[in-house]
Every structure is written in structure tokens, then in C-alpha cells.
CSV table of C-alpha atoms in Angstrom, one decimal:
chain,number,residue,atom,x,y,z
D,88,MET,CA,-118.1,73.3,69.9
D,89,THR,CA,-121.1,72.1,67.4
D,90,VAL,CA,-123.2,75.1,66.8
D,91,THR,CA,-126.2,75.0,64.4
D,92,ARG,CA,-126.3,77.5,61.3
D,93,LEU,CA,-129.3,79.6,61.4
D,94,TRP,CA,-130.1,81.8,57.9
D,95,ILE,CA,-131.4,85.0,58.4
D,96,GLY,CA,-133.6,86.9,55.8
D,97,THR,CA,-133.7,90.8,56.3
D,98,TYR,CA,-135.8,94.0,54.9
D,99,PRO,CA,-133.7,96.9,53.7
D,100,ALA,CA,-132.4,98.7,56.7
D,101,ALA,CA,-135.1,101.6,57.2
D,102,GLY,CA,-137.7,98.8,56.8
D,103,ALA,CA,-140.5,96.9,54.6
D,104,GLY,CA,-141.5,99.0,51.7
D,105,THR,CA,-138.1,101.7,51.9
D,106,PRO,CA,-136.0,100.9,48.6
D,107,ALA,CA,-134.3,97.7,48.6
D,108,GLY,CA,-131.0,96.3,47.2
D,109,LEU,CA,-129.1,98.9,49.5
D,110,GLY,CA,-127.1,96.2,51.2
D,111,GLU,CA,-129.0,94.0,53.0
D,112,GLY,CA,-129.5,90.2,52.2
D,113,ILE,CA,-129.3,86.8,53.8
D,114,TRP,CA,-126.9,86.2,56.8
D,115,SER,CA,-125.5,83.6,58.4
D,116,VAL,CA,-125.5,83.0,62.4
D,117,GLU,CA,-124.1,80.2,64.8
D,118,LEU,CA,-126.4,79.3,67.4
D,119,ASP,CA,-124.7,77.2,70.7
D,120,PRO,CA,-127.6,74.7,71.4
D,121,ALA,CA,-126.3,74.0,74.9
D,122,THR,CA,-126.2,78.0,76.0
D,123,GLY,CA,-128.5,79.9,73.0
D,124,ALA,CA,-125.4,82.5,72.0
D,125,LEU,CA,-125.4,83.5,69.2
D,126,GLY,CA,-122.4,84.5,66.9
D,127,GLY,CA,-119.8,84.3,64.2
D,128,ALA,CA,-122.6,86.5,61.9
D,129,HIS,CA,-121.6,87.3,58.4
D,130,LEU,CA,-123.5,88.3,55.6
D,131,ALA,CA,-123.8,85.6,53.3
D,132,ALA,CA,-125.2,87.2,49.7
D,133,ALA,CA,-126.5,90.5,49.4
D,134,THR,CA,-130.0,90.4,47.8
D,135,PRO,CA,-133.0,92.5,47.8
D,136,ALA,CA,-135.0,92.6,50.1
D,137,PRO,CA,-135.1,88.6,51.1
D,138,SER,CA,-137.9,89.0,54.1
D,139,PHE,CA,-138.6,84.8,53.4
D,140,LEU,CA,-136.2,81.7,53.3
D,141,ALA,CA,-136.9,78.2,52.3
D,142,VAL,CA,-134.1,75.2,52.2
D,143,HIS,CA,-133.8,72.0,50.1
D,144,PRO,CA,-133.9,69.3,52.3
D,145,ALA,CA,-129.5,68.6,51.5
D,146,GLY,CA,-129.4,72.1,52.6
D,147,ARG,CA,-127.1,72.6,49.4
D,148,VAL,CA,-129.9,75.4,47.9
D,149,VAL,CA,-131.3,78.3,49.8
D,150,TYR,CA,-134.5,79.8,48.2
D,151,ALA,CA,-135.2,83.8,49.3
D,152,ALA,CA,-138.6,85.5,48.5
D,153,GLY,CA,-137.4,89.1,47.3
D,154,GLU,CA,-140.4,91.3,48.4
D,155,THR,CA,-140.0,94.7,46.0
D,156,ALA,CA,-143.5,95.3,43.2
D,157,SER,CA,-141.3,93.5,40.6
D,158,GLY,CA,-141.4,90.3,43.3
D,159,THR,CA,-138.3,87.3,42.4
D,160,VAL,CA,-137.5,84.5,43.8
D,161,THR,CA,-134.0,83.8,44.3
D,162,SER,CA,-131.9,79.9,43.9
D,163,PHE,CA,-128.8,80.0,46.2
D,164,ALA,CA,-125.7,77.6,46.6
D,165,ALA,CA,-124.9,77.2,50.1
D,166,GLY,CA,-121.4,76.1,50.8
D,167,PRO,CA,-120.1,74.7,54.1
D,168,ARG,CA,-118.9,77.6,55.5
D,169,GLY,CA,-122.1,79.6,55.8
D,170,GLU,CA,-121.5,81.1,52.3
D,171,LEU,CA,-124.5,81.7,49.3
D,172,GLY,CA,-124.0,82.0,45.7
D,173,ALA,CA,-126.5,83.0,43.7
D,174,LEU,CA,-127.9,79.9,40.9
D,175,ALA,CA,-130.6,81.4,39.4
D,176,VAL,CA,-133.4,84.3,39.9
D,177,VAL,CA,-137.1,84.3,38.8
D,178,SER,CA,-140.0,86.4,39.0
D,179,SER,CA,-142.5,85.4,41.7
D,180,GLY,CA,-145.7,85.6,39.6
D,181,GLY,CA,-146.5,88.6,41.7
D,182,ALA,CA,-145.5,91.6,43.4
D,183,ASP,CA,-144.3,91.7,46.9
D,184,PRO,CA,-143.7,88.1,47.5
D,185,CYS,CA,-143.7,87.2,51.4
D,186,HIS,CA,-143.5,83.7,51.8
D,187,LEU,CA,-142.4,80.3,50.4
D,188,LEU,CA,-143.5,76.5,50.8
D,189,LEU,CA,-141.5,73.9,50.3
D,190,ALA,CA,-143.5,71.0,49.3
D,191,PRO,CA,-142.6,68.2,51.4
D,192,ASP,CA,-141.3,66.0,48.4
D,193,ALA,CA,-138.8,68.9,47.4
D,194,GLN,CA,-140.3,68.7,43.8
D,195,THR,CA,-142.0,72.2,43.9
D,196,LEU,CA,-141.4,75.6,45.7
D,197,TYR,CA,-144.7,78.0,46.1
D,198,VAL,CA,-145.0,81.7,46.6
D,199,ALA,CA,-147.2,84.1,47.9
D,200,ASN,CA,-147.7,87.3,46.9
D,201,TYR,CA,-148.5,89.9,49.1
D,202,SER,CA,-149.4,93.2,47.3
D,203,SER,CA,-151.1,91.4,43.4
D,204,GLY,CA,-152.2,88.7,45.5
D,205,THR,CA,-151.3,86.0,43.6
D,206,LEU,CA,-149.6,82.4,44.2
D,207,GLY,CA,-146.9,80.9,42.1
D,208,VAL,CA,-145.9,77.9,41.0
D,209,LEU,CA,-141.9,76.8,40.7
D,210,PRO,CA,-141.0,73.3,40.2
D,211,LEU,CA,-137.9,72.3,40.6
D,212,ASP,CA,-135.3,69.7,40.2
D,213,ALA,CA,-133.9,66.4,42.1
D,214,ASP,CA,-131.0,68.3,42.9
D,215,GLY,CA,-133.1,71.4,43.9
D,216,ALA,CA,-132.6,73.9,40.3
D,217,PHE,CA,-135.1,75.5,39.2
D,218,THR,CA,-136.5,73.4,36.2
D,219,ARG,CA,-135.9,73.9,32.5
D,220,ASP,CA,-139.7,75.4,32.3
D,221,VAL,CA,-139.5,77.5,34.8
D,222,LEU,CA,-136.0,79.1,33.4
D,223,THR,CA,-137.4,79.4,29.6
D,224,ALA,CA,-140.3,80.9,31.9
D,225,GLY,CA,-138.5,83.0,34.0
D,226,GLY,CA,-140.9,82.5,36.0
D,227,PRO,CA,-143.8,80.7,37.9
D,228,VAL,CA,-144.8,77.4,35.5
D,229,GLN,CA,-148.3,79.0,36.9
D,230,VAL,CA,-149.9,81.9,38.8
D,231,PHE,CA,-153.4,82.1,40.0
D,232,ALA,CA,-155.1,84.5,41.2
D,233,HIS,CA,-158.0,86.1,42.8
D,234,ALA,CA,-160.4,88.6,43.7
D,235,GLY,CA,-162.4,90.0,46.9
D,236,SER,CA,-162.0,92.7,49.6
D,237,GLY,CA,-162.6,92.3,53.2
D,238,PRO,CA,-164.1,95.5,55.5
D,239,ASP,CA,-161.0,97.3,56.5
D,240,ALA,CA,-160.3,99.3,53.6
D,241,ALA,CA,-156.8,100.3,54.3
D,242,ARG,CA,-155.5,96.6,54.5
D,243,GLN,CA,-158.1,95.0,52.6
D,244,ASP,CA,-158.4,96.2,49.4
D,245,GLY,CA,-158.1,93.0,47.3
D,246,PRO,CA,-156.8,89.9,47.6
D,247,HIS,CA,-153.6,89.5,49.8
D,248,ALA,CA,-151.6,85.9,49.6
D,249,HIS,CA,-149.8,85.9,53.0
D,250,PHE,CA,-149.0,82.3,53.7
D,251,VAL,CA,-149.1,78.8,52.1
D,252,ALA,CA,-149.6,75.3,54.3
D,253,LEU,CA,-150.4,71.7,53.2
D,254,ALA,CA,-154.1,70.7,54.3
D,255,PRO,CA,-154.4,67.9,56.4
D,256,GLY,CA,-153.9,65.2,54.6
D,257,SER,CA,-151.9,66.5,51.7
D,258,ALA,CA,-154.2,66.5,49.0
D,259,HIS,CA,-155.0,70.4,49.4
D,260,LEU,CA,-152.8,73.2,49.5
D,261,LEU,CA,-154.4,76.0,51.4
D,262,VAL,CA,-153.0,79.8,51.0
D,263,VAL,CA,-154.5,82.3,53.7
D,264,ASP,CA,-155.7,85.5,52.1
D,265,LEU,CA,-155.8,88.5,54.8
D,266,GLY,CA,-157.2,90.7,52.0
D,267,THR,CA,-160.7,88.4,51.6
D,268,ASP,CA,-160.8,86.6,55.4
D,269,GLU,CA,-160.5,83.4,53.4
D,270,LEU,CA,-158.4,80.0,53.2
D,271,ARG,CA,-158.1,80.0,49.5
D,272,ARG,CA,-158.1,76.1,48.2
D,273,PHE,CA,-155.7,73.9,45.6
D,274,ARG,CA,-156.1,71.1,44.5
D,275,ILE,CA,-152.6,69.4,44.0
D,276,GLU,CA,-151.7,66.7,41.1
D,277,THR,CA,-148.9,65.6,39.6
D,278,GLY,CA,-145.6,67.0,39.8
D,279,GLY,CA,-147.1,69.7,42.4
D,280,LEU,CA,-149.5,71.5,40.1
D,281,LEU,CA,-152.5,72.8,41.1
D,282,THR,CA,-155.9,73.4,40.5
D,283,ALA,CA,-157.8,76.0,41.8
D,284,ASP,CA,-160.5,74.3,44.1
D,285,GLY,CA,-162.9,77.2,45.5
D,286,VAL,CA,-162.1,78.2,49.1
D,287,ALA,CA,-161.8,76.1,52.5
D,288,ALA,CA,-162.9,78.6,55.4
D,289,THR,CA,-164.4,82.3,55.6
D,290,LEU,CA,-163.5,83.5,59.0
D,291,PRO,CA,-165.0,86.7,60.2
D,292,PRO,CA,-165.1,90.0,58.6
D,293,GLY,CA,-161.7,91.6,59.3
D,294,THR,CA,-159.9,88.6,60.9
D,295,GLY,CA,-157.6,89.7,58.7
D,296,PRO,CA,-155.5,85.7,58.1
D,297,ARG,CA,-151.9,86.0,58.1
D,298,HIS,CA,-150.2,83.0,59.4
D,299,LEU,CA,-151.2,79.7,60.1
D,300,ALA,CA,-149.7,76.1,61.9
D,301,ALA,CA,-151.3,72.7,61.0
D,302,GLY,CA,-151.8,70.4,64.7
D,303,PRO,CA,-153.1,66.5,65.0
D,304,GLY,CA,-156.1,65.8,64.8
D,305,GLY,CA,-156.8,67.9,61.7
D,306,LEU,CA,-156.7,71.0,63.2
D,307,LEU,CA,-155.8,74.4,61.8
D,308,TYR,CA,-154.1,77.3,64.0
D,309,VAL,CA,-155.1,80.7,61.9
D,310,LEU,CA,-153.4,83.9,63.3
D,311,GLY,CA,-155.9,86.7,62.6
D,312,GLU,CA,-153.6,89.9,61.9
D,313,LEU,CA,-156.4,92.3,62.2
D,314,ASP,CA,-158.3,91.6,65.0
D,315,VAL,CA,-155.6,90.1,66.8
D,316,SER,CA,-157.0,86.6,67.3
D,317,VAL,CA,-155.9,82.8,67.1
D,318,ARG,CA,-158.8,80.9,66.0
D,319,VAL,CA,-158.7,76.5,66.5
D,320,LEU,CA,-160.0,75.2,62.7
D,321,ARG,CA,-160.9,71.5,62.3
D,322,TRP,CA,-160.3,70.0,58.7
D,323,ASP,CA,-163.0,68.2,57.0
D,324,ALA,CA,-161.0,65.5,54.4
D,325,ALA,CA,-164.7,64.6,52.5
D,326,THR,CA,-165.7,68.1,51.6
D,327,ALA,CA,-162.2,69.4,52.2
D,328,THR,CA,-163.4,72.8,54.6
D,329,ALA,CA,-162.5,73.8,57.9
D,330,ALA,CA,-164.4,74.4,60.6
D,331,PRO,CA,-164.5,76.7,63.0
D,332,VAL,CA,-163.6,75.4,67.3
D,333,GLN,CA,-162.0,78.4,69.1
D,334,ALA,CA,-161.2,81.6,68.8
D,335,LEU,CA,-159.4,83.7,71.4
D,336,GLU,CA,-157.2,86.6,71.6
D,337,ALA,CA,-153.6,86.7,71.0
D,338,THR,CA,-152.3,88.4,73.3
D,339,ALA,CA,-153.2,89.9,76.6
D,340,ALA,CA,-150.0,92.5,76.7
D,341,PRO,CA,-150.7,96.5,76.7
D,342,LEU,CA,-149.1,98.1,73.1
D,343,ARG,CA,-145.9,99.5,73.4
D,344,SER,CA,-145.2,102.8,72.4
D,345,GLY,CA,-148.7,103.6,71.2
D,346,ARG,CA,-148.7,101.1,68.7
D,347,HIS,CA,-151.9,98.5,67.4
D,348,VAL,CA,-151.1,95.1,67.9
D,349,TYR,CA,-150.5,92.7,65.3
D,350,PRO,CA,-149.8,88.6,65.5
D,351,ALA,CA,-147.3,87.8,62.9
D,352,HIS,CA,-146.3,84.3,63.0
D,353,VAL,CA,-147.3,80.8,65.3
D,354,VAL,CA,-145.5,77.7,65.6
D,355,LEU,CA,-147.3,74.3,67.2
D,356,ASP,CA,-144.5,73.0,69.4
D,357,GLY,CA,-145.0,69.5,71.1
D,358,ASP,CA,-148.3,70.9,73.8
D,359,ARG,CA,-147.7,74.6,72.9
D,360,LEU,CA,-148.1,76.6,70.3
D,361,LEU,CA,-146.1,79.5,70.2
D,362,VAL,CA,-147.5,82.9,68.8
D,363,SER,CA,-144.9,86.3,68.3
D,364,VAL,CA,-146.8,89.2,68.4
D,365,ARG,CA,-145.6,92.7,67.2
D,366,GLY,CA,-146.5,95.8,69.1
D,367,ALA,CA,-146.6,93.9,72.5
D,368,ASP,CA,-143.0,92.2,71.5
D,369,VAL,CA,-143.6,89.6,73.2
D,370,VAL,CA,-144.4,85.7,72.0
D,371,ALA,CA,-147.1,84.3,73.6
D,372,THR,CA,-147.6,80.5,74.6
D,373,PHE,CA,-150.8,78.9,74.4
D,374,ALA,CA,-151.3,75.2,76.0
D,375,VAL,CA,-152.3,72.3,73.7
D,376,ASP,CA,-154.9,70.1,75.6
D,377,ALA,CA,-154.4,66.7,74.7
D,378,ALA,CA,-157.9,65.0,74.0
D,379,THR,CA,-159.3,68.5,72.4
D,380,GLY,CA,-156.1,70.4,70.4
D,381,GLY,CA,-158.3,73.7,72.1
D,382,LEU,CA,-156.4,76.3,73.6
D,383,ALA,CA,-155.5,78.2,76.7
D,384,PRO,CA,-153.4,80.7,77.4
D,385,ALA,CA,-150.2,79.8,79.3
D,386,GLY,CA,-148.2,82.9,79.8
D,387,GLN,CA,-145.8,85.0,77.1
D,388,ALA,CA,-142.5,86.3,77.5
D,389,ASP,CA,-141.0,89.3,75.8
D,390,SER,CA,-139.0,89.5,72.5
D,391,GLY,CA,-136.1,90.2,73.6
D,392,GLY,CA,-136.9,93.6,71.1
D,393,SER,CA,-139.2,95.7,69.2
D,394,TRP,CA,-141.6,94.1,66.5
D,395,PRO,CA,-141.0,90.5,66.7
D,396,ARG,CA,-141.6,89.7,62.6
D,397,HIS,CA,-140.8,86.0,62.5
D,398,PHE,CA,-139.8,83.1,64.9
D,399,ALA,CA,-138.2,79.2,64.6
D,400,ARG,CA,-137.8,76.6,67.2
D,401,VAL,CA,-134.3,75.4,67.2
D,402,ASP,CA,-132.6,72.8,69.4
D,403,GLY,CA,-135.0,73.9,72.1
D,404,TRP,CA,-135.0,77.9,72.1
D,405,THR,CA,-137.3,80.2,70.4
D,406,VAL,CA,-134.8,82.3,68.2
D,407,VAL,CA,-136.6,85.8,67.4
D,408,ALA,CA,-135.9,88.4,64.4
D,409,ASN,CA,-137.0,91.9,66.1
D,410,GLN,CA,-137.1,93.9,63.2
D,411,LEU,CA,-137.1,97.6,64.5
D,412,THR,CA,-134.5,97.1,67.5
D,413,HIS,CA,-132.1,95.3,65.0
D,414,THR,CA,-131.7,92.4,67.0
D,415,LEU,CA,-132.0,88.4,66.5
D,416,THR,CA,-132.9,87.1,70.0
D,417,ALA,CA,-132.8,83.5,71.7
D,418,LEU,CA,-135.1,83.2,74.1
D,419,GLY,CA,-134.7,80.8,77.0
D,420,PRO,CA,-137.5,79.0,79.3
D,421,THR,CA,-138.4,82.9,80.9
D,422,THR,CA,-136.4,85.3,79.3
D,423,PRO,CA,-134.2,86.5,76.6
D,424,THR,CA,-131.1,84.8,76.6
D,425,ALA,CA,-129.0,85.9,74.3
D,426,SER,CA,-129.0,89.1,71.5
D,427,LEU,CA,-126.9,89.4,68.7
D,428,ALA,CA,-126.8,93.0,66.4
D,429,LEU,CA,-128.7,92.7,62.6
D,430,PRO,CA,-129.8,94.9,60.5
D,431,SER,CA,-134.0,94.8,60.5
D,432,PRO,CA,-134.1,90.4,60.7
D,433,ALA,CA,-137.1,89.5,58.9
D,434,CYS,CA,-136.7,85.2,59.2
D,435,VAL,CA,-135.2,82.9,60.8
D,436,VAL,CA,-134.5,79.2,59.3
D,437,PRO,CA,-131.8,76.7,60.4
D,438,ALA,CA,-129.1,75.4,57.5
D,439,ARG,CA,-130.5,71.7,58.0
């Protein structure tokens, strides 16, 4: 039987923000593409709060954000049987790193630090290792800070970089800032280094943008965590800005156990946009209009657990990290197909 290996990043068993380094780490899991069955789970590497992962194109190096106050990024060598060996640990350039983006040429790793609101730039060698400059500095060769806030005093007291993405055309990098309701813009220079270049889009106050997915025709699909929205923006290459096109509610599902509803992650999969929504505990589907790129609600499926923080489309399955029920679930066309017990899963990444 041919299986697909998945790397699963986790939080400490008691959840985000609790003491890290008490046994959590990166898990190796096998997905059966034919049935959606999940198995073969084992702890590949114990490391503090690896809440987000990225994989080098060759599949031989895995990067993990250590989401702690003294943020780190660790590189691991990946073995053929799902084992990981630590190569190097460096600073993330801020507090509580929550997202990693590997440049398309695999020469640079970008890291979003949530609590400090900073963006770190980590150049890589051809084999995926941190460059000598990174190792000498013990962290990023560039760190970009930001200022600002939003109307939600509890969540928008300052900048909170939550996601990093390439802008359409790949000339700019965008940082999705939940704290300031902005898409921050950086010009990509030689070797993947960056120059701060202002703000590409300012969203309505209190949106709390979290993640985005880029689509054809210069469209950006942006999740508003705080106002429970999905917003469609259109990129203008001439001005390097994004203008609003459409806004919808991220879900019509009711609350569960009185919790608030928080959209978490978004993936564009052909003519469908998928959104995981914590609190409602669903994966919502939106149909994408082939001509305009606009969205229309097209149903939603139970996530198979509680607090679906992240998911990935793998071999036709939607593999969901349900953080609070400690389950990894593979969703079929209509209902949860298979679940696997796993402590506080936070991120799902195919091993290539």
C-alpha cells in the first residue's frame, strides 16, 4: 500500500500559551490516499510548541516555528521512515512565531511573529540549511517591526503578524497583520531580502485579518478572524495595492458550547475555497465563479472534532487538525471519514 506521509505540528497538550517543551513536538502520520485512513503515527521530534511547519522542496529538511515568547525556528533533517533530527535552532526575530513561508526558489524562509508583530528573514543554502550569516547572527538577517493598533482592545493592542504570502506577480511579499487590519507590503530584492514598502491594503476596522489564499486573476481571499468574514480583494500590479471586491460571512453555522466563532485557515482548491472555522467547528466551502473569482456559499462539513486550527488538501482529502479534541481527521466528500488521536494538532503539511 502506498501512503502519503504528513508532518503534524502541535501545541503543548494543554494548549496555546501554556508552558512549552513538556513533550510536544512534530508527529509523522501516514495517509492512505485510497481510503483516507490515518495511521502510523509517531513522534518524529520533541520540540517546544511547533505550531507551524514548512518543508523544503526536496523533502529532506523540515522547518518548525517554536511559538514561545523567545521565538525560535528549528531546521530538521528528515529521514525515510518519518524520523527528524535537529540541524540548527535560531531566533525567529520576535515573540510567538506562528507562520512560515518558504520562497518559491527555496532560498529564503520568512517568519511571522505574532506577539511582537515582526517579520524575520532567514536565507537558506542550496541544501536548505540556514546560511552562515544566519547561524553567525543566531537568527534573521533582517527583522521588520511595525506600529499601529485596531479597535478590539483585547486582540488589536498592537501589530500582530499572522501570515506571510507572495503577492500576485511575486514582486512583493505581504504580511497579514491581525492587529492593525492591514496587509503590509515588502518589495522582494536580490537573494530574497526585503525592503519595507508601506501598506498594500487597509481593511475595515476590527476585521482582524488572519490568513489569505491567492487566486488567479490577481485575487486575494482574506480571512477576517475578528469579524468572521471572507473578503475578496483584487491586486493592482501597477500600484501594488489590493482593492475590495466582495465580503461574506465565513460561516452560518451556530456556536458550539457558547464559544465565539473564529475563522482559522483558508485554502483555494480549484473552483472551491475552503475555510476552517473554530467555535462552529466546520470546514465551510465557497464556490468560486470562473469568470469573476467571486464567492458563493456552497455548504459546510463538520470538522470531525473541536477547534479546527489548520488543514491541508492532500490526495483529494481534507486533513484537519482539531486542536481541542486532540484529533486529526480526514474529511471525505460529505462527512468525517477517519480520525486519529493526536495531542493538540495545530498544523498539517505533506512531507512532499
